[in-house]
XYZ file of C-alpha atoms in Angstrom:
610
model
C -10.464 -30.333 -96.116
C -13.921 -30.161 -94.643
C -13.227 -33.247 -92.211
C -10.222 -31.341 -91.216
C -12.536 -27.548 -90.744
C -15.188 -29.955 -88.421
C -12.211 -31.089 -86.509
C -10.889 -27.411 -86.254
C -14.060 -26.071 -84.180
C -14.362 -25.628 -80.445
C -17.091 -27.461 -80.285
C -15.848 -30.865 -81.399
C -12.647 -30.138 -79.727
C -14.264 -30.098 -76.062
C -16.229 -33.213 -77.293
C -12.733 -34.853 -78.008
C -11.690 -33.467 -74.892
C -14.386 -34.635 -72.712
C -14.204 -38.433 -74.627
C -10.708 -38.329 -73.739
C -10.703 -37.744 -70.045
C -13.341 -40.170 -69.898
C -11.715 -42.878 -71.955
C -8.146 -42.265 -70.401
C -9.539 -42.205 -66.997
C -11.810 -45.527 -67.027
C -9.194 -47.345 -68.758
C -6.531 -46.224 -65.815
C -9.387 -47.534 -63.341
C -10.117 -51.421 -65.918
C -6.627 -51.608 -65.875
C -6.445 -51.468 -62.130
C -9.746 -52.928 -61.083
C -9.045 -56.221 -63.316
C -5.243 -56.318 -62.701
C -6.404 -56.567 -58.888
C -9.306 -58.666 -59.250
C -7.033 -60.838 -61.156
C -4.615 -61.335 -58.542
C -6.739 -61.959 -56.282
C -8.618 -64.816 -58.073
C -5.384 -66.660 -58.994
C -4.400 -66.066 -55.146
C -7.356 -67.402 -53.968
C -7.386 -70.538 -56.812
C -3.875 -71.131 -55.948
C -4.361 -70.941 -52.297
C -7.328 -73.610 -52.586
C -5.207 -76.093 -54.209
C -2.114 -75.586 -51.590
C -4.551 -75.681 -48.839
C -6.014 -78.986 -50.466
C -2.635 -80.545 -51.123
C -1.777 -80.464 -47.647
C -4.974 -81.575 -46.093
C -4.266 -84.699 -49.036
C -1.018 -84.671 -48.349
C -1.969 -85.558 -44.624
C -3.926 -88.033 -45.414
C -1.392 -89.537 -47.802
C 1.377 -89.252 -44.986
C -0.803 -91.207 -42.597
C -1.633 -94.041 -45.339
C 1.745 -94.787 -46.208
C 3.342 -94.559 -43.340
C 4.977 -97.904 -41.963
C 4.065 -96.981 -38.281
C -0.135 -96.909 -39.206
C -0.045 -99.984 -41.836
C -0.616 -103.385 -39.984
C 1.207 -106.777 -41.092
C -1.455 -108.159 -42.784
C -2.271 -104.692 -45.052
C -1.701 -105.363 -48.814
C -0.376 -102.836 -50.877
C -3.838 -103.344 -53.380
C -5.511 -101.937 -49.783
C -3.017 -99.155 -49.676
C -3.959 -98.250 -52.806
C -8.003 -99.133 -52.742
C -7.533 -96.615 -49.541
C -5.844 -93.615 -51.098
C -8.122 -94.237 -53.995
C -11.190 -93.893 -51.849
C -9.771 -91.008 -50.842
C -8.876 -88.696 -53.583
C -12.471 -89.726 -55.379
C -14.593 -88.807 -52.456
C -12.861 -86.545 -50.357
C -10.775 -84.314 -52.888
C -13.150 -83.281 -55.741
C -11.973 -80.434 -57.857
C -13.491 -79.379 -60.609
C -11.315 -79.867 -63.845
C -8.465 -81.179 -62.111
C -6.352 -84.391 -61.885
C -5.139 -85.491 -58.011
C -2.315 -88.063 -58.439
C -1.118 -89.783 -55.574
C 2.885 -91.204 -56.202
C 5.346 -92.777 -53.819
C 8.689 -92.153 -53.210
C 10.055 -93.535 -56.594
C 7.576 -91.134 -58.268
C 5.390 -94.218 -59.582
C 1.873 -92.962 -59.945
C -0.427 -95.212 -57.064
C -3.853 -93.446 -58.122
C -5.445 -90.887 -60.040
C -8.527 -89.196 -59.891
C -9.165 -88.843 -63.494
C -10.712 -92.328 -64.861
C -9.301 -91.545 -68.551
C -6.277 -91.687 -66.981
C -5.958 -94.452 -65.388
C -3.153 -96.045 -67.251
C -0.750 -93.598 -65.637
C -0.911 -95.897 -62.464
C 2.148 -97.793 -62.095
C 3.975 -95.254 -64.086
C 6.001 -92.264 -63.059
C 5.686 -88.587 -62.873
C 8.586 -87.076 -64.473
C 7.564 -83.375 -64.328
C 9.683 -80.977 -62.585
C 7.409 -80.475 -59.975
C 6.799 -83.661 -59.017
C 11.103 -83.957 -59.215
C 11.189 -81.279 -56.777
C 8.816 -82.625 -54.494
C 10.367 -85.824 -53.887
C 13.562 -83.819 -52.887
C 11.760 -82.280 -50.193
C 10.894 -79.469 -51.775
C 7.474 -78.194 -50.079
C 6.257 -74.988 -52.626
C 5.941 -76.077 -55.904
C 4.271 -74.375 -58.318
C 3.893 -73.796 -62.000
C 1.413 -72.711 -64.975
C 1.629 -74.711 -67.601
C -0.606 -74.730 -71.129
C -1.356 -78.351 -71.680
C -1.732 -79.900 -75.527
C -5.052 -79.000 -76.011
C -4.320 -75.532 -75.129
C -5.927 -74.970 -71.607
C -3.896 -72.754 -68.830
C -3.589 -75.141 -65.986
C -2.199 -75.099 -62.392
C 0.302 -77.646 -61.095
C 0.836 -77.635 -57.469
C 3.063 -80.911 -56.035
C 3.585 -81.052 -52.225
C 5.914 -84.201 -50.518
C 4.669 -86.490 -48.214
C 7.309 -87.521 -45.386
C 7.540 -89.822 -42.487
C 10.617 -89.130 -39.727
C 11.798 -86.727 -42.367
C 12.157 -88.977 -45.324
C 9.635 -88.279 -47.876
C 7.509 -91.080 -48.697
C 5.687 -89.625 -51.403
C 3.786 -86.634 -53.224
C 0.694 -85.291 -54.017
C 0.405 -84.183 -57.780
C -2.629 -81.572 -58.429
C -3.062 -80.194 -61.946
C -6.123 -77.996 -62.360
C -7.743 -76.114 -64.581
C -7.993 -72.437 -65.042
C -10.801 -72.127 -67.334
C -13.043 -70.937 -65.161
C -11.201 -68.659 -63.366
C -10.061 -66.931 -66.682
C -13.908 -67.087 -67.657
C -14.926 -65.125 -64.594
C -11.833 -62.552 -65.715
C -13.581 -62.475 -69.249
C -16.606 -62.221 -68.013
C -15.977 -59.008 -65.271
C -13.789 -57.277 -68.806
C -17.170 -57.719 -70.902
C -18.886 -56.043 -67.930
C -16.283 -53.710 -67.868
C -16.600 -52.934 -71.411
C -19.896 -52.401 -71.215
C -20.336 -50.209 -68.926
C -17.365 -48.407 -70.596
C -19.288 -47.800 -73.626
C -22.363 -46.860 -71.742
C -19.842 -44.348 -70.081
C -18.735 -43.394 -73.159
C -21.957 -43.047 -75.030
C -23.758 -40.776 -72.110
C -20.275 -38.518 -72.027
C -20.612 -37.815 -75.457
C -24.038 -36.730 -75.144
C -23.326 -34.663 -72.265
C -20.165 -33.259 -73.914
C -22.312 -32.340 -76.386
C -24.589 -30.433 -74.534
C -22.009 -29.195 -72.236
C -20.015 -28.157 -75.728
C -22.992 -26.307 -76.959
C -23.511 -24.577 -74.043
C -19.699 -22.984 -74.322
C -19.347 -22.883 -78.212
C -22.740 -21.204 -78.881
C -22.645 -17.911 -76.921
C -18.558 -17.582 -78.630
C -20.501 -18.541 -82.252
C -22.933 -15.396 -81.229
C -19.593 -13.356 -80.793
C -18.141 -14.796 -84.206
C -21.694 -13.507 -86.095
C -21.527 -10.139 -84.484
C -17.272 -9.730 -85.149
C -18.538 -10.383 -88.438
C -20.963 -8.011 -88.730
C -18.833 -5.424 -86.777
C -16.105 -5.980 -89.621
C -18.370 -5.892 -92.088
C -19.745 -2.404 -90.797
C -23.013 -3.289 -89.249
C -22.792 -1.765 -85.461
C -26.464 -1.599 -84.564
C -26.366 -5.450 -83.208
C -25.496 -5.890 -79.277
C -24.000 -9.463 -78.261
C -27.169 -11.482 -75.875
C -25.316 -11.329 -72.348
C -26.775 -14.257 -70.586
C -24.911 -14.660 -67.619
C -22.054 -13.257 -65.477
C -19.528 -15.634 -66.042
C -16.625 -15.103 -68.197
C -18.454 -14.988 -71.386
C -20.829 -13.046 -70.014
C -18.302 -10.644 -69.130
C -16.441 -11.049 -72.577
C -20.263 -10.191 -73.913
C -20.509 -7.262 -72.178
C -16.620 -6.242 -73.154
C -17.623 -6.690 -76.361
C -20.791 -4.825 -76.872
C -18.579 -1.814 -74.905
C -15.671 -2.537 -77.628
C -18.655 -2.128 -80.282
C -20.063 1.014 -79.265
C -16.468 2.657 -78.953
C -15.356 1.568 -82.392
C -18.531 3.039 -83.522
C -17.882 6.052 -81.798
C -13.792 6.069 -83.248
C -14.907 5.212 -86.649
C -17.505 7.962 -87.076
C -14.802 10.348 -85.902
C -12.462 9.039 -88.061
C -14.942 9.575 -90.741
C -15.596 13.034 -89.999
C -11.735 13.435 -89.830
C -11.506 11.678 -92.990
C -14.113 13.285 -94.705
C -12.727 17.168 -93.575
C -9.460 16.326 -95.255
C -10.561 15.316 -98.570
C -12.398 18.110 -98.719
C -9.730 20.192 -97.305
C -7.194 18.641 -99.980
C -9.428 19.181 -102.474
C -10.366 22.615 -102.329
C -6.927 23.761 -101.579
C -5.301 26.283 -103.883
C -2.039 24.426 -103.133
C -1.234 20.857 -104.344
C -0.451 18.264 -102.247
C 0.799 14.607 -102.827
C 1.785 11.760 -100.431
C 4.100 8.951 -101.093
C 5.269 5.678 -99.445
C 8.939 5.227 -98.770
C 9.585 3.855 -101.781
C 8.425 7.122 -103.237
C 5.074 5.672 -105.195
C 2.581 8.008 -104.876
C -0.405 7.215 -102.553
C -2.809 10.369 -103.029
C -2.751 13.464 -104.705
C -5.483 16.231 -104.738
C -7.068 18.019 -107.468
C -5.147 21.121 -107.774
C -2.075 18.969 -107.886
C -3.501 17.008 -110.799
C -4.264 20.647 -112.324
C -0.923 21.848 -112.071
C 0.862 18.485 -113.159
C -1.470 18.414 -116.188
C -2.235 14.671 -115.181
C -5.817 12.231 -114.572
C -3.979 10.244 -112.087
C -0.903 9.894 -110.019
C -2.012 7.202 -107.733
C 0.042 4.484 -108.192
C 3.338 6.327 -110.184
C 6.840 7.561 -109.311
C 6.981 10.601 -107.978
C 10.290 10.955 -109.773
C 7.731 10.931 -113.226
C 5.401 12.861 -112.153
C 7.553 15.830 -111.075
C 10.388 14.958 -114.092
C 13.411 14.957 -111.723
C 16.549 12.279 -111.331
C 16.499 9.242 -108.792
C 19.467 10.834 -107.625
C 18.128 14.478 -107.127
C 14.787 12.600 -105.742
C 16.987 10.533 -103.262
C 18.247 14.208 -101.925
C 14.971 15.450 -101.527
C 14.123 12.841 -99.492
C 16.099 13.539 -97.165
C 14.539 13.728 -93.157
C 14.830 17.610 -93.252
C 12.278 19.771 -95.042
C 13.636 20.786 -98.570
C 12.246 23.299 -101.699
C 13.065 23.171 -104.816
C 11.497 25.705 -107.517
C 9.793 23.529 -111.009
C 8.657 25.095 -114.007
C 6.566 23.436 -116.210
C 5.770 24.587 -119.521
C 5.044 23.326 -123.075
C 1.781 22.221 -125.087
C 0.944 19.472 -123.168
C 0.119 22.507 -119.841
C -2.745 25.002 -120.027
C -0.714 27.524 -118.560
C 3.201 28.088 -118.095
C 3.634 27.600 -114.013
C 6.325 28.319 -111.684
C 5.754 26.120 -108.632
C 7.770 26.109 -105.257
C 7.429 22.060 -104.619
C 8.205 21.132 -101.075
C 9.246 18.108 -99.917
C 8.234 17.175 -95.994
C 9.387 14.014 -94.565
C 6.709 11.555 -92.773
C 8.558 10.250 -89.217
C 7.557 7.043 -87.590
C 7.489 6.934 -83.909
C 10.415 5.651 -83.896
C 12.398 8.268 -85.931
C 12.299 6.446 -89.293
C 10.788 8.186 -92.576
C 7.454 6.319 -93.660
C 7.087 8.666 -96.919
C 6.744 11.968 -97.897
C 4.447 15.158 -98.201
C 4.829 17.045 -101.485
C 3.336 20.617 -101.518
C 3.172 22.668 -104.674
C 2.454 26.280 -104.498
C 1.726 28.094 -107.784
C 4.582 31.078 -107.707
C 3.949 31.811 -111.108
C 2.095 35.290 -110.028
C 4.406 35.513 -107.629
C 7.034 35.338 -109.694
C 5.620 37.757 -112.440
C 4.849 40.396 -109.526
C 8.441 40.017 -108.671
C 9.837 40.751 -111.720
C 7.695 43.288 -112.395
C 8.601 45.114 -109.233
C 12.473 44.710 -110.481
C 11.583 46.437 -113.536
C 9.349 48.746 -112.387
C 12.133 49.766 -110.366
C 14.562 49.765 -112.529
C 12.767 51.413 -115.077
C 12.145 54.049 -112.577
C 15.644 54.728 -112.158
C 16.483 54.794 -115.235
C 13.950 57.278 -116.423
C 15.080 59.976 -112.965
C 18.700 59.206 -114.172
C 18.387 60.630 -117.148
C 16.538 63.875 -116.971
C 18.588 64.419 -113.790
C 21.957 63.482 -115.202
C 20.941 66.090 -118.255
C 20.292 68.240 -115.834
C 23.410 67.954 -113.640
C 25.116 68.214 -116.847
C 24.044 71.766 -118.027
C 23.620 73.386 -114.583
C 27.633 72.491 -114.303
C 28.055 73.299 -117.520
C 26.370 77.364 -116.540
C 28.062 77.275 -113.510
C 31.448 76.737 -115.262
C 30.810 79.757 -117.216
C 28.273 79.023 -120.141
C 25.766 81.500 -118.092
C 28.087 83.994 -119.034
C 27.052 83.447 -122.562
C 23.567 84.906 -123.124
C 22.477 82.716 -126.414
C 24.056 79.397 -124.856
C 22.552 79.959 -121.370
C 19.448 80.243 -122.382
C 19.378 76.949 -124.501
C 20.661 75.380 -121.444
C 17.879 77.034 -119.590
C 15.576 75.842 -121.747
C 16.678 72.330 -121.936
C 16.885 72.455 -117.721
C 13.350 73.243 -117.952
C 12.289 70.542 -120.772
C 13.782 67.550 -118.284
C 12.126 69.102 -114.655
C 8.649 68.935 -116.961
C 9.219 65.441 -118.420
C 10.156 64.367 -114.411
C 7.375 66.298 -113.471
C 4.639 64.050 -115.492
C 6.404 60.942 -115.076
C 5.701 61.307 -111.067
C 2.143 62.647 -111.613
C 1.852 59.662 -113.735
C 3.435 57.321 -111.139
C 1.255 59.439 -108.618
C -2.145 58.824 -110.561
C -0.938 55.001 -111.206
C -0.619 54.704 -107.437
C -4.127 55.979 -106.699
C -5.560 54.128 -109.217
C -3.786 50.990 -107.399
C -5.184 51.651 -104.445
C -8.458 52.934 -105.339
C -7.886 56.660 -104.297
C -8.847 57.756 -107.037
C -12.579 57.689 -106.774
C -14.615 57.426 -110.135
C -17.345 60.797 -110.766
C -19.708 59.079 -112.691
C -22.171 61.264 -114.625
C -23.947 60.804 -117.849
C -22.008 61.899 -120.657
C -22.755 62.317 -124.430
C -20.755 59.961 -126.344
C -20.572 62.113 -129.589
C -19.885 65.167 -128.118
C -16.939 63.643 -126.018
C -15.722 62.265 -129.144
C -15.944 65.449 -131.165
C -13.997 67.427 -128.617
C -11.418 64.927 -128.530
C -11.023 65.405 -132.048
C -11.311 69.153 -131.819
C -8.193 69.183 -128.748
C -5.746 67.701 -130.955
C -7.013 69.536 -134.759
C -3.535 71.544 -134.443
C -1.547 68.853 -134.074
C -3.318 66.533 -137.103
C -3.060 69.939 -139.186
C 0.686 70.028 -138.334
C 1.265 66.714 -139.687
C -1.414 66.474 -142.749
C -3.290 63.676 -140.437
C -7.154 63.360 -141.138
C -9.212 62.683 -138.922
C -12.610 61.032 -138.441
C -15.324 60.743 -135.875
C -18.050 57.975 -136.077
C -20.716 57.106 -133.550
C -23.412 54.796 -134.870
C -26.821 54.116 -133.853
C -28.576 53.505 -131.045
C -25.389 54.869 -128.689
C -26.488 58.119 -127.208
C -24.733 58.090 -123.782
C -23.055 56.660 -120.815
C -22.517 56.766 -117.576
C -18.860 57.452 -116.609
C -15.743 59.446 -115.216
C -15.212 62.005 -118.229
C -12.420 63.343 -117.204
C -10.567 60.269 -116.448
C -12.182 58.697 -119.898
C -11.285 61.879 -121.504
C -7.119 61.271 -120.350
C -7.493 57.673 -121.507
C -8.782 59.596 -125.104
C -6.180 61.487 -125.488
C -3.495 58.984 -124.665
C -4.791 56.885 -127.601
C -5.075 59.656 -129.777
C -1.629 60.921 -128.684
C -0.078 57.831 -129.687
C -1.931 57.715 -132.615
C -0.645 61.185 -134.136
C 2.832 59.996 -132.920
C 3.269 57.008 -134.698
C 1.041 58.389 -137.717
C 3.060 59.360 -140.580
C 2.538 62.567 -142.276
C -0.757 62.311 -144.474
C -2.279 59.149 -141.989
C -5.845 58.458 -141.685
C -7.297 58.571 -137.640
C -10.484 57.101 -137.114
C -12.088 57.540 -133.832
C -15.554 55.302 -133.716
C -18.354 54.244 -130.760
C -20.847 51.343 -131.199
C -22.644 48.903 -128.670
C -20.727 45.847 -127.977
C -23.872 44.709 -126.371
C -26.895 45.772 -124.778
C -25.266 47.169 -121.633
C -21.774 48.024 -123.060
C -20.650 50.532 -125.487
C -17.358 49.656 -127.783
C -14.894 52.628 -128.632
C -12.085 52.622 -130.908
C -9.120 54.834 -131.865
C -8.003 53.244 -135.367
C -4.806 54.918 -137.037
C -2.706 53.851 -140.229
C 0.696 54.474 -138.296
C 4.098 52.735 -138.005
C 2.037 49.941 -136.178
C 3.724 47.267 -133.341
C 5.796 43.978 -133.958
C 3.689 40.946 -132.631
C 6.304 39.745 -130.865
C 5.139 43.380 -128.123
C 1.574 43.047 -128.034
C 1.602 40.846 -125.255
C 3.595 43.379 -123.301
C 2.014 46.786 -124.474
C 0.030 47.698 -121.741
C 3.047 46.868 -118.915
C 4.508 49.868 -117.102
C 7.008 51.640 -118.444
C 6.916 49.337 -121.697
C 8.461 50.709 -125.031
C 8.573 49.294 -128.640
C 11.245 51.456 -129.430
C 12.452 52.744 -126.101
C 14.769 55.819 -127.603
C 11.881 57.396 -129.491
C 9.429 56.869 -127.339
C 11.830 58.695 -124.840
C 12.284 61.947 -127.253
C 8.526 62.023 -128.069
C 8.178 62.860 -124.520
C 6.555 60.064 -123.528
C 6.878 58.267 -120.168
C 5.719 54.433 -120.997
C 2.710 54.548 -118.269
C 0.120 56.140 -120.970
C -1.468 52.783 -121.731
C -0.771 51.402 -118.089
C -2.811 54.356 -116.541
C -5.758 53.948 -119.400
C -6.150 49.917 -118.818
C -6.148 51.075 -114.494
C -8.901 53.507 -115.410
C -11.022 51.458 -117.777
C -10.838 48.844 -115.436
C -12.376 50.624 -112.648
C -14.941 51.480 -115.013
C -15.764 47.919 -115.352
C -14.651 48.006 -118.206
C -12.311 45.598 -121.006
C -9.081 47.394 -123.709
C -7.375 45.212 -125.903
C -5.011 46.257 -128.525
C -4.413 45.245 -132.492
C -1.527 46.009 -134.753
C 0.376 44.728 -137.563
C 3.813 46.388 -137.972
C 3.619 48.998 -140.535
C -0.228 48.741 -140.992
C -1.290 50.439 -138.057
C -2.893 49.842 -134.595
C -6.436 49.660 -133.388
C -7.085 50.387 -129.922
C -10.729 49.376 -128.359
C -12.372 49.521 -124.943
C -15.309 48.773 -123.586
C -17.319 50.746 -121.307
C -21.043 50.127 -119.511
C -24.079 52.913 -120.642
C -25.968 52.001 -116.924
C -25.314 53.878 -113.521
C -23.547 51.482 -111.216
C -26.195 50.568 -108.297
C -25.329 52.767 -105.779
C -25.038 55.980 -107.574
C -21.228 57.399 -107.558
C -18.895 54.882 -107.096
């Protein structure tokens, strides 16, 4: 593996490369140079020998010729004379000059070890062909003790009739030493080639590889964050330019990725200090990131990484719906021990588009509706409650002004009880709309608060002393504590004095004949001052407390209703304690009694009257 990496850089590549060209192209030129120079060296060898075969063959021609022998010439002359001859005139080196006549009989040879071959014939081929007349005769043969040799074998004639032939065999040792000789200088020179390529390659090599291994270090650092480095330009050729590309590339990325940062950065913070939740999935529907609020609302640590199907508790197939590539809302409520509170959430489900037109995921929004929804229904009910408590008093009175008008007014007695009952509903609707009226101020802070410092005991006491006729009238008593250190406060006494009597109203209501009523102050703390209205009355089921102080709110609607009450006592006294700044809470087992307590502050607001 790491032979195979040092083969896989640039570097060593454009050695490779270089080596290559070099090799292939010197090889291309050897191949040529010595297939040439060889040619031409066997040309010229062969050429020698023709051109000495003829001149000998001239000379044989002339010797054996009838015409130039006289009558007294011996054929031992002929021979000493042809023999003189081809041993001083023809001397080639490595080769064997054989003279034969026209039989092919060998009459001399040049080669003393071989002079047994007189007398004897030729038999080659070429020697065959040349006593037929046959002028070019050539051949390469590789004799037994394995030397390339050259056989040339020209005839002799006289008046057209050959006579005899000349018989050369030579030796091609030395030409095929000067061919080995001229490849060794070849080779050499190759290598020496070679060798100073490679080192010029090299440098050549370094000079391209090491400005792109400068790029590599600084991708790298550029990847692995680093921006501050700048790529050395050191020239204006194309990696100078790719330098300079780069370093531009650099600073731009910088410049994207601190935006995208920022960008980043504003919508985490965004998502997480929205009051909504928000969640993103992929396509497959796995969630991808959810903020905090989500979490919150979910009652989950995490949702990276989970179905959205489990996290929300809905089907595959209602999920697949939802999915769908138009915006969808669904309303979820979760509830049960393992949620803080009870919520009613709108969830929203938004589609993420591609560029081209396909859905990549999904934006889930959930939106707390539980207020929402409370507000709602307590609009509906306020409403309806409303209604209902107009409809009656005005149906009653519909009833009896039809009932005088179809002659009842005639009768003195029964007109006047009808009178009088006209006149009980117009006063009941008359202080359920200056309730609703004071409720509405109080709503919209109309109804300004006249702070003044008031004697807690005294108030008290003349609470007590406003309703003595009515505790007398049912056998109630009634008693008044204020303990030490509360002196007095500053608040609205005559809107503290309505929420008194409200409590003590209810109190002598619900008391049975012969109760106990205990009205009490204390500090609930060092700024605060705690009063209670305790009675020993019918009490309220546990199963109302959490609804007691709601508009229009009975226990038991039909006796509330006859006791004259409207149902916005207690609504009215939370409104005005609150704008004191103040808390009430209320107590009560059923058929033990109630205790009512709120809390008020002793110091002027800053700012005098508020």
């Amino acid at each position: 593996m790491k032979g195979t990496r040092i083969f896989g850089t640039i570097q060593v590549k454009l050695i490779i490369i270089y080596v290559l060209l070099i090799l292939i192209g010197m090889q291309l030129i050897g191949v040529y140079f010595i297939s040439t120079m060889k040619t031409s060296l066997m040309e010229s060898f062969t050429n020698n020998l023709n051109e000495q075969a003829n001149i000998l063959t001239k000379f044989v021609e002339q010797t054996l010729s009838p015409s130039t022998q006289s009558p007294n010439t011996t054929d031992e002359q002929t021979i000493g004379d042809l023999r003189d001859i081809v041993s001083t005139l023809f001397s080639i080196n490595e080769a064997e000059i054989q003279v034969l006549d026209a039989s092919g009989k060998v009459l001399t040879t040049s080669m003393p070890s071989h002079q047994s071959y007189v007398g004897r014939k030729n038999t080659t081929l070429a020697v065959s062909r040349a006593l037929q007349g046959i002028r070019d005769n050539e051949e390469d043969i590789i004799s037994e003790d394995n030397v390339r040799k050259k056989v040339v074998a020209k005839p002799a004639f006289h008046d057209s009739k050959v006579i005899g032939a000349v018989y050369i065999v030579a030796s091609m040792n030395g030409l095929y030493e000067t061919i080995n000789r001229v490849n060794g200088i070849f080779m050499s020179g190759m290598l020496i080639a070679l060798g100073l390529t490679g080192i010029l390659s090299v440098l050549l090599a370094h000079t391209i590889t090491n400005p792109i291994k400068g790029l590599t270090r600084h991708a790298t650092a550029v990847a692995e964050g680093r921006f501050d480095q700048q790529v050395p330009v050191h020239g204006d050729d194309e990696i100078g330019q790719l330098s300079e590309a780069f370093n531009e590339m650099t600073a731009r990325l910088q410049e994207a990725l601190s935006a995208n940062e920022e960008e980043k950065e504003k919508l985490a913070s965004i998502l997480t200090n929205m009051s909504d939740g928000v969640i993103a999935t992929d396509e497959q529907g796995v969630v991808a990131v959810t903020n905090r609020r989500a979490r919150e609302m979910l009652a989950i640590e995490q949702g990276e990484g989970k179905p959205l199907t489990e996290l929300l508790g809905l089907g595959e197939e209602r999920m697949a719906q939802l999915r769908g590539p138009a915006e969808q809302v669904i309303m979820i409520r979760n509830e049960g021990p393992e949620y803080e509170h009870d919520y009613t959430m709108r969830v929203t489900f938004t589609p993420i588009h591609r560029r081209d037109k396909t859905a990549s995921g999904t934006i889930v929004v959930l939106q707390d509706v539980t207020e929402q929804e409370k507000l709602e229904q307590s609009r509906r009910e306020f409403v309806a409650n409303v209604s209902h408590e107009l409809r009656t008093p005005l149906t009653t009175i519909k009833s009896y002004a039809e009932a005088l008008e179809d002659g009842a007014l005639q009768e003195k007695e029964l007109a006047g009880r009808f009178v009088g009952v006209i006149s009980n509903e117009v006063e009941r609707m008359i202080r359920l709309v200056t309730d609703l009226l004071h409720l509405s101020r109080l709503d919209s802070n109309q109804a300004p608060l006249r702070r003044q410092e008031t004697d807690i005991a005294e108030m008290l006491e003349e609470v007590a002393d406003r309703f003595s006729f009515q505790l007398r009238q049912k056998s109630i008593h009634a008693n008044v504590q204020v303990k030490h250190p509360v002196t007095t406060a500053w608040l609205d006494r005559d809107q503290i004095d309505q929420v008194l009597d409200n409590l003590v109203s209810n109190a002598i209501k619900y008391t049975m004949d012969g109760g106990h009523i205990e009205i009490s102050a204390a500090m609930a703390d060092a700024d605060s001052i705690s009063i209670r209205v305790k009675d020993t009355g019918i009490g309220i089921p546990k199963k109302d407390l959490s609804r007691i102080f709601d508009r229009f709110y009975r226990v038991d609607k039909a006796r509330s209703r006859n006791m004259g009450g409207t149902g916005l006592g207690l609504s009215i006294a939370r409104e005005i304690i609150k704008a004191h700044g103040g808390t009430i809470s209320l107590d009560s087992e059923w058929n033990e009694g109630t205790v009512v307590t709120f809390t008020l502050p002793t110091m002027q607001e800053r700012g005098g009257v508020s």
